[in-house]
Short mmCIF file of N, CA and C in Angstrom, two decimals:
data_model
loop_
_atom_site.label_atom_id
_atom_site.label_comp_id
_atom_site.label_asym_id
_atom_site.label_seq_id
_atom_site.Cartn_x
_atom_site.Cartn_y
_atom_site.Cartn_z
N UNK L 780 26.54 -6.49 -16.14
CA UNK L 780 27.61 -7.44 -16.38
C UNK L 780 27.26 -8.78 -15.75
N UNK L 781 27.36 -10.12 -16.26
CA UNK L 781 26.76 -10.93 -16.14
C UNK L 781 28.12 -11.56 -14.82
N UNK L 782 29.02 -11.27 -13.76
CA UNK L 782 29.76 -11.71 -13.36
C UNK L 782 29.05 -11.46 -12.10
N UNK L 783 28.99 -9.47 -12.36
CA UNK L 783 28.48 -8.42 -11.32
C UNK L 783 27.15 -9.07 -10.61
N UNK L 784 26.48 -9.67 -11.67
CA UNK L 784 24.78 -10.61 -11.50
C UNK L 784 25.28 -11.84 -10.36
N UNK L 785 26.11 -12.52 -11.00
CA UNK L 785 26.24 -13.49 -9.73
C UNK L 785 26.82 -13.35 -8.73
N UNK L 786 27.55 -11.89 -8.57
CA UNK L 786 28.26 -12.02 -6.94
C UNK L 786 27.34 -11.02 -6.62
N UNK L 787 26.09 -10.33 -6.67
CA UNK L 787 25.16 -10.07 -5.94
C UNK L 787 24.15 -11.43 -5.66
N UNK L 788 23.99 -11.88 -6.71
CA UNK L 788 23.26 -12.84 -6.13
C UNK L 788 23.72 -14.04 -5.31
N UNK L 789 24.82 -14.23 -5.25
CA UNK L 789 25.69 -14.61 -3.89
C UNK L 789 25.48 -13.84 -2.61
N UNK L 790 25.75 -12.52 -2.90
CA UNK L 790 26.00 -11.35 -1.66
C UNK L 790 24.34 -11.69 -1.50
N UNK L 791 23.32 -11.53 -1.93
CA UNK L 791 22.07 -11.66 -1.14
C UNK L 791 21.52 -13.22 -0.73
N UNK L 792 22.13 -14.21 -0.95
CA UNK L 792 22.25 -15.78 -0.50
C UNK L 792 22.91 -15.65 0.58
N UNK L 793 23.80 -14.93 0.57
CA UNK L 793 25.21 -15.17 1.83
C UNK L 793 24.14 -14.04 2.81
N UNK L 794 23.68 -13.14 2.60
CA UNK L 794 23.10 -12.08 3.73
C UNK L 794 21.40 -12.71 4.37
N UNK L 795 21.00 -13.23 3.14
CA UNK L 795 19.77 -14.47 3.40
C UNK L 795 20.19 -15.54 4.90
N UNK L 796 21.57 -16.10 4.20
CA UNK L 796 22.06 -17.11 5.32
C UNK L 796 22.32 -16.63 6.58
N UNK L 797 22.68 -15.31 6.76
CA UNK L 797 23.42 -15.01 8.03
C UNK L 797 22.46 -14.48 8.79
N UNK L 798 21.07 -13.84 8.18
CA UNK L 798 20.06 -13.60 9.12
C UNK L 798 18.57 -14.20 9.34
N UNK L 799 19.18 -15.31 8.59
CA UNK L 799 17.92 -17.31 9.20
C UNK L 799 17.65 -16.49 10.53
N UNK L 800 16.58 -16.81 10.79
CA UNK L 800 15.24 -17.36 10.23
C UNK L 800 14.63 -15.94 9.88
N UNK L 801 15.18 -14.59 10.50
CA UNK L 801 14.29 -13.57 9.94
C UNK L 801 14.47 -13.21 8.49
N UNK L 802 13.32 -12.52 8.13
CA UNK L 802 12.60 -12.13 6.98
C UNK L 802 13.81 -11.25 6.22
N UNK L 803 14.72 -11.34 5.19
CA UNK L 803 15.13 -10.56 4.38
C UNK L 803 15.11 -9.17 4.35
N UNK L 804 13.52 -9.04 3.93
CA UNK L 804 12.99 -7.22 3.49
C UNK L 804 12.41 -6.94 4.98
N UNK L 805 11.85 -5.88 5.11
CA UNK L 805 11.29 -5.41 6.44
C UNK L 805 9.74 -5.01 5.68
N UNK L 806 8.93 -4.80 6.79
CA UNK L 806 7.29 -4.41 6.43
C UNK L 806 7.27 -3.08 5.85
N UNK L 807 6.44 -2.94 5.10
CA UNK L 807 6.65 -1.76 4.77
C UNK L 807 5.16 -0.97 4.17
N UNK L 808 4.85 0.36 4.32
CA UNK L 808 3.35 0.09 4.49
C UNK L 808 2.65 0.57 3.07
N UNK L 809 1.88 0.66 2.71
CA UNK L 809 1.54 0.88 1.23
C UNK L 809 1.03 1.99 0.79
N UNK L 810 1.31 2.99 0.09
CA UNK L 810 1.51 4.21 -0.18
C UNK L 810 1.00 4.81 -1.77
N UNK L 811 0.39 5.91 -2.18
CA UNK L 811 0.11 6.04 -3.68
C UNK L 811 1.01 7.04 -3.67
N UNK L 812 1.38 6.89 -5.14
CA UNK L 812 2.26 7.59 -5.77
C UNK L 812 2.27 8.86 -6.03
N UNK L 813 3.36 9.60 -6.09
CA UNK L 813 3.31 11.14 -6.19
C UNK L 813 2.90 11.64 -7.70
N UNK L 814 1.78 12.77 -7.91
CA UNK L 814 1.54 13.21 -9.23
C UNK L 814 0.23 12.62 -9.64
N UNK L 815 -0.47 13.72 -10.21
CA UNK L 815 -1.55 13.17 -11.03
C UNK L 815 -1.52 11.72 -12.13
N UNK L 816 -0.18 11.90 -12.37
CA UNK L 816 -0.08 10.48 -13.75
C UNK L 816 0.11 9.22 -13.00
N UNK L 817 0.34 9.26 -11.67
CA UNK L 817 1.05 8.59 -11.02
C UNK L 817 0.24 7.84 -9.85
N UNK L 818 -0.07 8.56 -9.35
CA UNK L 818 -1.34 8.67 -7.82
C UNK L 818 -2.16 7.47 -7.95
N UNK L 819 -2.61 6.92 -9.27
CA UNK L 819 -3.54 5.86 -8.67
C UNK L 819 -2.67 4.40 -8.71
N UNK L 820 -1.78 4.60 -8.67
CA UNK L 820 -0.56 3.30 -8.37
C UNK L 820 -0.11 3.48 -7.08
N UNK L 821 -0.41 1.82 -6.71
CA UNK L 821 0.18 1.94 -5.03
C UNK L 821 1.77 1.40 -5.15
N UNK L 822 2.20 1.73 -4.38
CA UNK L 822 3.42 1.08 -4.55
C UNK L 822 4.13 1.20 -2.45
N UNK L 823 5.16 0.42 -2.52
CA UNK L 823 5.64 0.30 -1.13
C UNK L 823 6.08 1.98 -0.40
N UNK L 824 6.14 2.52 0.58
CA UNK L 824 6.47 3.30 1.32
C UNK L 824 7.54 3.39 2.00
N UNK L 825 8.40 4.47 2.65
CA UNK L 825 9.39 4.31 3.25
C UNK L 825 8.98 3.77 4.76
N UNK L 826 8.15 4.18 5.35
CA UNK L 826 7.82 3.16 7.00
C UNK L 826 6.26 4.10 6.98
N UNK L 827 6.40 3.30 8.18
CA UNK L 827 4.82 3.25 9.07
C UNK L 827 5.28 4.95 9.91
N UNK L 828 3.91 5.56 9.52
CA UNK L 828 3.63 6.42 10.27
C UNK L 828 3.61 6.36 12.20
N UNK L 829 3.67 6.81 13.19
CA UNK L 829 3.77 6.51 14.22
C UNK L 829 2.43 6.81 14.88
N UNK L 830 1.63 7.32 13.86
CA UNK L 830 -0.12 7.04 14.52
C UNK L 830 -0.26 5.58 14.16
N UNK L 831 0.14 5.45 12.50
CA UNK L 831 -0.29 4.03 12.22
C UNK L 831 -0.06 2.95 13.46
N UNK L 832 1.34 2.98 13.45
CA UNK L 832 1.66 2.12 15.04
C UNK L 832 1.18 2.65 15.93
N UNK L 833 0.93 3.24 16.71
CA UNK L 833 -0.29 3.58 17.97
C UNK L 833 -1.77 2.87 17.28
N UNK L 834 -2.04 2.88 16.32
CA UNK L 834 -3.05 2.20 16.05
C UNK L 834 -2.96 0.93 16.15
N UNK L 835 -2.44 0.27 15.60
CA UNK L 835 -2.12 -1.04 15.36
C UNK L 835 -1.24 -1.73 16.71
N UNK L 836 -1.31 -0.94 17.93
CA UNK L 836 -0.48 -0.90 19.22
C UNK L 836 1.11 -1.71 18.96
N UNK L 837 1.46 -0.96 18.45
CA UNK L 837 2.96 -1.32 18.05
C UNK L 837 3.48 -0.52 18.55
N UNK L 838 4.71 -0.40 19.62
CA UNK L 838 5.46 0.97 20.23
C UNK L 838 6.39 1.14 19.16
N UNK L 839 6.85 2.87 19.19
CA UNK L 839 7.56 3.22 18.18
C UNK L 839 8.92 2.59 18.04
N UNK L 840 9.59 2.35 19.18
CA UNK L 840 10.80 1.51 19.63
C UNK L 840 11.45 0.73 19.24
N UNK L 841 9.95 -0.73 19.61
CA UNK L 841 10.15 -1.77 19.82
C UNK L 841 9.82 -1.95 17.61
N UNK L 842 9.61 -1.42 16.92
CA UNK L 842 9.07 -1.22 15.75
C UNK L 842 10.41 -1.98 15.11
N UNK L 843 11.05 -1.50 14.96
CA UNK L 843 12.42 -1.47 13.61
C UNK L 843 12.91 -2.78 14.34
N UNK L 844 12.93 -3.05 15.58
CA UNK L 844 13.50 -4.46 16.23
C UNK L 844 13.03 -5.39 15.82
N UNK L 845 11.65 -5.64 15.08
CA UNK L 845 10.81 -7.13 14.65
C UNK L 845 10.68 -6.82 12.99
N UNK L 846 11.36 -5.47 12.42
CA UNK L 846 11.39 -5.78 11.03
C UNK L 846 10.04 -4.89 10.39
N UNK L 847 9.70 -3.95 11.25
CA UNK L 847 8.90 -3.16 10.91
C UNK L 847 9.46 -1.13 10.59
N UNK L 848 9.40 -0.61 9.64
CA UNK L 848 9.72 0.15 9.21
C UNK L 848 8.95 1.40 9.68
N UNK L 849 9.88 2.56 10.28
CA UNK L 849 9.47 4.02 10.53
C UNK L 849 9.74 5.46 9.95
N UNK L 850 8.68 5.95 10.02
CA UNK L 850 9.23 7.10 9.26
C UNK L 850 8.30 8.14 9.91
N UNK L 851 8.78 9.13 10.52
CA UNK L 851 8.03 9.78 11.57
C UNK L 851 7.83 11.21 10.56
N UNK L 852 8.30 11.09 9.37
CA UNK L 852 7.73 12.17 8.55
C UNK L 852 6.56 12.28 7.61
N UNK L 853 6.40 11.03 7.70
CA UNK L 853 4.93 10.70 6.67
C UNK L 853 3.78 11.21 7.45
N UNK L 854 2.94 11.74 6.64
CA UNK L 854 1.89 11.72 7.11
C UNK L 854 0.77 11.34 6.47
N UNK L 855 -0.66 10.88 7.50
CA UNK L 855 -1.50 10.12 6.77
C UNK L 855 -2.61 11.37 6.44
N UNK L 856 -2.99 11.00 5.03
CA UNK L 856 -3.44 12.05 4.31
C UNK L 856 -5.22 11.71 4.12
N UNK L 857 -5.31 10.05 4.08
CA UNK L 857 -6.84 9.60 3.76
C UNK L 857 -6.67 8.86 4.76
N UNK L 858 -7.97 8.72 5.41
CA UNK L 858 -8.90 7.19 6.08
C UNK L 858 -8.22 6.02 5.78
N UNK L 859 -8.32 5.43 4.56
CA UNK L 859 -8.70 4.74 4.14
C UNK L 859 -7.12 4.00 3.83
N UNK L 860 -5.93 5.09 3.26
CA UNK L 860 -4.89 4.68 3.45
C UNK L 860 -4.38 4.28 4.95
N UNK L 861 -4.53 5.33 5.60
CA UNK L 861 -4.56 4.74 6.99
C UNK L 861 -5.05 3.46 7.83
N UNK L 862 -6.53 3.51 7.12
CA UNK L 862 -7.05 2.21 7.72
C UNK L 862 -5.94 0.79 6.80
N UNK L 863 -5.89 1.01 6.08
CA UNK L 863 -5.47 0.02 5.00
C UNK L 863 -4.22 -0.79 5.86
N UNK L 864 -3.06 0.65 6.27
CA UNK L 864 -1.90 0.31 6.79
C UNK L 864 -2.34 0.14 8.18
N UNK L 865 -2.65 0.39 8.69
CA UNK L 865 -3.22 -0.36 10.61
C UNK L 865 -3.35 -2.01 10.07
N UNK L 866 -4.50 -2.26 9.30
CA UNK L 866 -4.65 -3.75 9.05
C UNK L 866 -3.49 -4.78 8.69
N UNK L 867 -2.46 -3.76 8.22
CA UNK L 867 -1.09 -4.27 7.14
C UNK L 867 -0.36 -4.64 8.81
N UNK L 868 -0.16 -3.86 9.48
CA UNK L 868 0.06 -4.25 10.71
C UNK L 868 -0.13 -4.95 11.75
N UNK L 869 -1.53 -4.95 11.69
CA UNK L 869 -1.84 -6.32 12.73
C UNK L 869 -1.74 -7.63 11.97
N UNK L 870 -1.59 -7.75 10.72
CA UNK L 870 -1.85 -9.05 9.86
C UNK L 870 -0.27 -9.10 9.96
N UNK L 871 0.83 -8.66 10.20
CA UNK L 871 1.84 -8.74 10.19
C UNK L 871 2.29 -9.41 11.66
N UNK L 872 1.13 -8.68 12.83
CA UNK L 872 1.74 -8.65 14.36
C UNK L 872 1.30 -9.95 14.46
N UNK L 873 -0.08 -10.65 13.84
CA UNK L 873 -0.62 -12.20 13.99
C UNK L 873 0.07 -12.90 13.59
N UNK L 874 0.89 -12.79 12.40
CA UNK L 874 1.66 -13.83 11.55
C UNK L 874 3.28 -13.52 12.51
N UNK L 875 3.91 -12.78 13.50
CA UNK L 875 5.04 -12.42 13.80
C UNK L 875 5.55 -13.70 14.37
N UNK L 876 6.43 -14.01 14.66
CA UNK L 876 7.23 -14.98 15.44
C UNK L 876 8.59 -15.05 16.17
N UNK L 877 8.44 -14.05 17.68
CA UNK L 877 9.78 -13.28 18.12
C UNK L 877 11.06 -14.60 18.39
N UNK L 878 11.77 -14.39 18.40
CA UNK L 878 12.62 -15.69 19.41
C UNK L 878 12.56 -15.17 20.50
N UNK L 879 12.75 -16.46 21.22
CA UNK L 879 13.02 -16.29 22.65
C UNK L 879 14.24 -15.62 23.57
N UNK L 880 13.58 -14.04 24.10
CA UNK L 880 14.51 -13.48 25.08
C UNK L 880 15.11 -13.80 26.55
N UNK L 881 15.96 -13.67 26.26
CA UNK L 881 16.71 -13.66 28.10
C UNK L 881 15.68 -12.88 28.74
N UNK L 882 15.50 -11.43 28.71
CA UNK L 882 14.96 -10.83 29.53
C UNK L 882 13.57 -11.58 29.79
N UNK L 883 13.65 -10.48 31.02
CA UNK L 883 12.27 -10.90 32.09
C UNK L 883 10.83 -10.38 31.09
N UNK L 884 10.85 -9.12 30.29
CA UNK L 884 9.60 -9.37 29.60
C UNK L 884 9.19 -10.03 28.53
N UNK L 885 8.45 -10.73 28.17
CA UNK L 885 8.13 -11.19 27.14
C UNK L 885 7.44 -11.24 26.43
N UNK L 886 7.29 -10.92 24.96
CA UNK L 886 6.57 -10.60 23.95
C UNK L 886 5.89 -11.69 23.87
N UNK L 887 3.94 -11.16 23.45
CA UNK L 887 2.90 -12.60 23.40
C UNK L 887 3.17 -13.13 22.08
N UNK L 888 4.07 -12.65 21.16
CA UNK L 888 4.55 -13.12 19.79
C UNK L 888 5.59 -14.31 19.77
N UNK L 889 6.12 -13.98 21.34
CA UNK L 889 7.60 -15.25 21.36
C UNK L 889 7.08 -16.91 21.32
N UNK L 890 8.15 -17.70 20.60
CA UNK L 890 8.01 -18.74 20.27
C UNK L 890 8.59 -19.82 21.59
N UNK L 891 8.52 -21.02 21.47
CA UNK L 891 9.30 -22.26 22.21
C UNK L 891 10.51 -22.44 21.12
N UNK L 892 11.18 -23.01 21.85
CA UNK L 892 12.78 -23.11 21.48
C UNK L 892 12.38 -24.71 20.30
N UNK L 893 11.08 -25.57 20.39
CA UNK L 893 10.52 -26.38 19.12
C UNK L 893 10.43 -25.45 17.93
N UNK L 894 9.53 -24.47 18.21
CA UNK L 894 8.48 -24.18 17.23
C UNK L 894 9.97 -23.47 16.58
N UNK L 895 10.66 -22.64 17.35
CA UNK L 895 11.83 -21.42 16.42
C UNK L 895 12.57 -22.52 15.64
N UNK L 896 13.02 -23.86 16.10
CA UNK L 896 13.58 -24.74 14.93
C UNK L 896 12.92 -25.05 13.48
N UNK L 897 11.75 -24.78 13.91
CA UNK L 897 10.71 -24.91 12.79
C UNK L 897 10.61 -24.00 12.08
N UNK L 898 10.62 -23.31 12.57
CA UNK L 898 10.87 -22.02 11.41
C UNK L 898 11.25 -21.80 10.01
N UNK L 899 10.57 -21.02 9.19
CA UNK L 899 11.31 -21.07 8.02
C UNK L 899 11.72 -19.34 7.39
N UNK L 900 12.36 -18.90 6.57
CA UNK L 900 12.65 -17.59 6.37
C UNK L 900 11.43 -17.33 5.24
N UNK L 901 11.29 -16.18 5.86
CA UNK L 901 10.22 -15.41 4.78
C UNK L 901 11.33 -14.93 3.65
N UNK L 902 11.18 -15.15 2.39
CA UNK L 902 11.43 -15.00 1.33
C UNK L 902 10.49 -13.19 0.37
N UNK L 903 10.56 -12.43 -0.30
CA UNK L 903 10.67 -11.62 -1.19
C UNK L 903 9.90 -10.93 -0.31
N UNK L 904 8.78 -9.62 -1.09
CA UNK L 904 8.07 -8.83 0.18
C UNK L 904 7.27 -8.91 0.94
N UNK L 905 7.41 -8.97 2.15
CA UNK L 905 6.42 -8.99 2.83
C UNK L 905 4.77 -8.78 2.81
N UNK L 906 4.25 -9.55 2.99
CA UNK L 906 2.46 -8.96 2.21
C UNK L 906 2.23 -8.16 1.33
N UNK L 907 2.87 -8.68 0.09
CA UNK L 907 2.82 -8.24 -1.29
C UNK L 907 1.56 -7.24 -1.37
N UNK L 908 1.58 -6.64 -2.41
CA UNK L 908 0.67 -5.04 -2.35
C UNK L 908 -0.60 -6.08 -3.07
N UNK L 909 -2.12 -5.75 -2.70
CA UNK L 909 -2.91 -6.64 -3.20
C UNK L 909 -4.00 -5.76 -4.26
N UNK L 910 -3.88 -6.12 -5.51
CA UNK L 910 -4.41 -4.97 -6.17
C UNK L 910 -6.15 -5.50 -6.27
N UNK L 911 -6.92 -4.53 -6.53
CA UNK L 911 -7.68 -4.78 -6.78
C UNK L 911 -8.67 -4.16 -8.08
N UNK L 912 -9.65 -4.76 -8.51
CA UNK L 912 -10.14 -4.38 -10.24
C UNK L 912 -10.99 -2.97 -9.28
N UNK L 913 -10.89 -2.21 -10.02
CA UNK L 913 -11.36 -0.80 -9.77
C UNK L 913 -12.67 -0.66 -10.07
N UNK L 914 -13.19 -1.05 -11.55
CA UNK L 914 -14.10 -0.84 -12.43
C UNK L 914 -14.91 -2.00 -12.35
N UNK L 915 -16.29 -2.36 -12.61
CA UNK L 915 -16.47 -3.52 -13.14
C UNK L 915 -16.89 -3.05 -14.77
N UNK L 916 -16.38 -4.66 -15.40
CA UNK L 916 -16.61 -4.77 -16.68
C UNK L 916 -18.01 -5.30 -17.03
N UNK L 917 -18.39 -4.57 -18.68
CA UNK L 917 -19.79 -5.82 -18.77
C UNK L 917 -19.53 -5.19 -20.31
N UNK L 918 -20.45 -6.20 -20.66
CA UNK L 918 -20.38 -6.20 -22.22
C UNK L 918 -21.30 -4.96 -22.58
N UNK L 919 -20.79 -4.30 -24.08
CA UNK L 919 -21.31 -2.92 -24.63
C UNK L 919 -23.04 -3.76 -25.09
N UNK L 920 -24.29 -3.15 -24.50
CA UNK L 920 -25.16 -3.48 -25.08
C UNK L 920 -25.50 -2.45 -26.47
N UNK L 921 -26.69 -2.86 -26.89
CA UNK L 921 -27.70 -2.40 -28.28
C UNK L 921 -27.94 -0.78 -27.76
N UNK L 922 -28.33 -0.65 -26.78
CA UNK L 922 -28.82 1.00 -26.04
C UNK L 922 -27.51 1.76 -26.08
N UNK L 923 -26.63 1.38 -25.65
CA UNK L 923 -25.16 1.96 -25.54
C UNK L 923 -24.61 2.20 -26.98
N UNK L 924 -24.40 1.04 -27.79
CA UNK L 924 -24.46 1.17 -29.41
C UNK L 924 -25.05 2.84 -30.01
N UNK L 925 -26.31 2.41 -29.79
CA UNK L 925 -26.93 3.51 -30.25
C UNK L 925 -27.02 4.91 -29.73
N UNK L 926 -26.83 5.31 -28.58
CA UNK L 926 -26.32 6.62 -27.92
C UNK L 926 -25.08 7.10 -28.30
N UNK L 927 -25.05 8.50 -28.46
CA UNK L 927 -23.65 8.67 -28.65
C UNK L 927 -23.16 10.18 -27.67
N UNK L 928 -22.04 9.40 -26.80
CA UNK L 928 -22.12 10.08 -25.42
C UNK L 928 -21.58 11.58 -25.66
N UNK L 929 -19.94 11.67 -26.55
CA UNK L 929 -19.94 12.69 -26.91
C UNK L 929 -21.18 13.99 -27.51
N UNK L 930 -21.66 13.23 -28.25
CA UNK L 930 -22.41 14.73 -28.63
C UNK L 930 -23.70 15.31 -27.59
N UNK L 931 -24.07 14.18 -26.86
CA UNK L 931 -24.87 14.56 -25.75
C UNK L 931 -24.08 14.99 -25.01
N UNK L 932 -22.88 14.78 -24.36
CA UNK L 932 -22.48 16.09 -23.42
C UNK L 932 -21.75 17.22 -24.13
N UNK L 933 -21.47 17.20 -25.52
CA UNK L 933 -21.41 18.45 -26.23
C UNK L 933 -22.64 19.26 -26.22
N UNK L 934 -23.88 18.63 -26.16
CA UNK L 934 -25.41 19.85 -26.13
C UNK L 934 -25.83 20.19 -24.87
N UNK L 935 -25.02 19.35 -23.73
CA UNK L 935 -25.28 19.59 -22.08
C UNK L 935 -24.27 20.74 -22.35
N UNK L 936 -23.26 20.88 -22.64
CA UNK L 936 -22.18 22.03 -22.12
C UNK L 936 -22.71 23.05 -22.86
N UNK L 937 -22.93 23.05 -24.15
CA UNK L 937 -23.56 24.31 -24.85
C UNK L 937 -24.92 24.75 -24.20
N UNK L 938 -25.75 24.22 -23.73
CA UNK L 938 -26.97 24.21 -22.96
C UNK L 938 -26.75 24.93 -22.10
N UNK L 939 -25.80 24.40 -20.56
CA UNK L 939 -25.23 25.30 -20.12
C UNK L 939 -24.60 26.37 -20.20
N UNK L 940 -23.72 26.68 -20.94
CA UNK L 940 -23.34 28.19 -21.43
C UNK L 940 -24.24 28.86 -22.05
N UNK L 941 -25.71 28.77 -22.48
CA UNK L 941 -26.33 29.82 -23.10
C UNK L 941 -27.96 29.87 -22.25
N UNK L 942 -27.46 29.13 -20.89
CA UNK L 942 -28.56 29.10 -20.14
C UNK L 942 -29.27 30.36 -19.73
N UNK L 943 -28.30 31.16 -18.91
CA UNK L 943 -28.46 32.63 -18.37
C UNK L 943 -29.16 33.54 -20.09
N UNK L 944 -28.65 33.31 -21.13
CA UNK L 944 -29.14 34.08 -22.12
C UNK L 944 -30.73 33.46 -22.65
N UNK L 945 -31.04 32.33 -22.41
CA UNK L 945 -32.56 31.38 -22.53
C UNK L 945 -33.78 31.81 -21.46
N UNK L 946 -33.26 32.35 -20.70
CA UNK L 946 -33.81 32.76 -19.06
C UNK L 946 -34.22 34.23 -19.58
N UNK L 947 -33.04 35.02 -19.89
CA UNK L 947 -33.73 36.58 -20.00
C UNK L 947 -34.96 36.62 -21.67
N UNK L 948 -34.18 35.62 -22.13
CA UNK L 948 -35.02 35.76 -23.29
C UNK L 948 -36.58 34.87 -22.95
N UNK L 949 -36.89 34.08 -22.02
CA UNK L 949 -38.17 33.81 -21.83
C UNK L 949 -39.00 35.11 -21.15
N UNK L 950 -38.36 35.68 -19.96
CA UNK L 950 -38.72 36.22 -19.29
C UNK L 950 -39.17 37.54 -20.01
N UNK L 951 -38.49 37.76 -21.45
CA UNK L 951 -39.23 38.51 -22.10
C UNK L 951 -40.72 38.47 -22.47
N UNK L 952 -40.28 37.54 -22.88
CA UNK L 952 -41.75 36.80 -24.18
C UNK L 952 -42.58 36.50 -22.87
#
């Protein structure tokens, strides 16, 4: 309903305004999808594993306070996703910008009471998911033309299945 459209998009202007200068969405770490049809699409996650943060020396705590997301049920399944999300984290902890606390400790992220005027709000998701080309492309040459892949691995598979029967029959002769 086109009414329903503008008083959300009010309600997220008005919730934008009331929490200047921080970030809207929260971090969130990058995850493949459930299912064979599905799996090679990354898409966002519910939070950071709590190795990920021990990696990325983020305490579990202090996590959800700067806009970083937990989920102590995930677990990391590859390297590589893992490594992926540690990096998603420190590129998050370099770019962070705490305000300035009363208390006596202080985060090496906190700003001067200049720089926090300066500030501006991070807008849509946070370190957008960054895809990358999987494959490389190249043009079909003349050799490729002329091969034809199906029926060569149709005479590899038949080859193989009548291997064991090629063997007793040499070993005859």
């Amino acid at each position: 309903q086109p009414a329903k459209q503008l008083s959300r998009r009010l309600h997220r202007k008005a919730k934008a305004a009331k929490m200047f200068p921080r970030p809207v969405n929260s971090l969130r770490p990058v995850v493949h999808s459930q299912t064979v049809k599905y799996n090679s699409k990354l898409r966002f996650g519910r939070g950071f594993t709590l190795a990920e943060l021990k990696e990325a020396a983020v305490p579990k705590r202090l996590a959800p306070t700067i806009g970083v997301t937990v989920d102590h049920r995930r677990k990391n399944r590859t390297v590589e996703g893992f490594q992926a999300n540690v990096q998603r984290l420190k590129e998050y902890m370099s770019k962070l910008a705490v305000f300035p606390s009363k208390s006596k400790k202080h985060l090496p992220q906190e700003v001067s009471k200049e720089e926090f005027a300066a500030l501006k709000q991070a807008k849509g998701a946070l370190l957008p998911i960054r895809r990358t080309a999987a494959v490389e492309t190249r043009k079909i040459s003349e050799a490729d033309k002329k091969t034809h892949a199906y029926g060569e691995l149709r005479n590899a598979r038949g080859h193989a299945r009548i291997a064991g029967k090629l063997k007793i029959r040499r070993e005859k002769n």
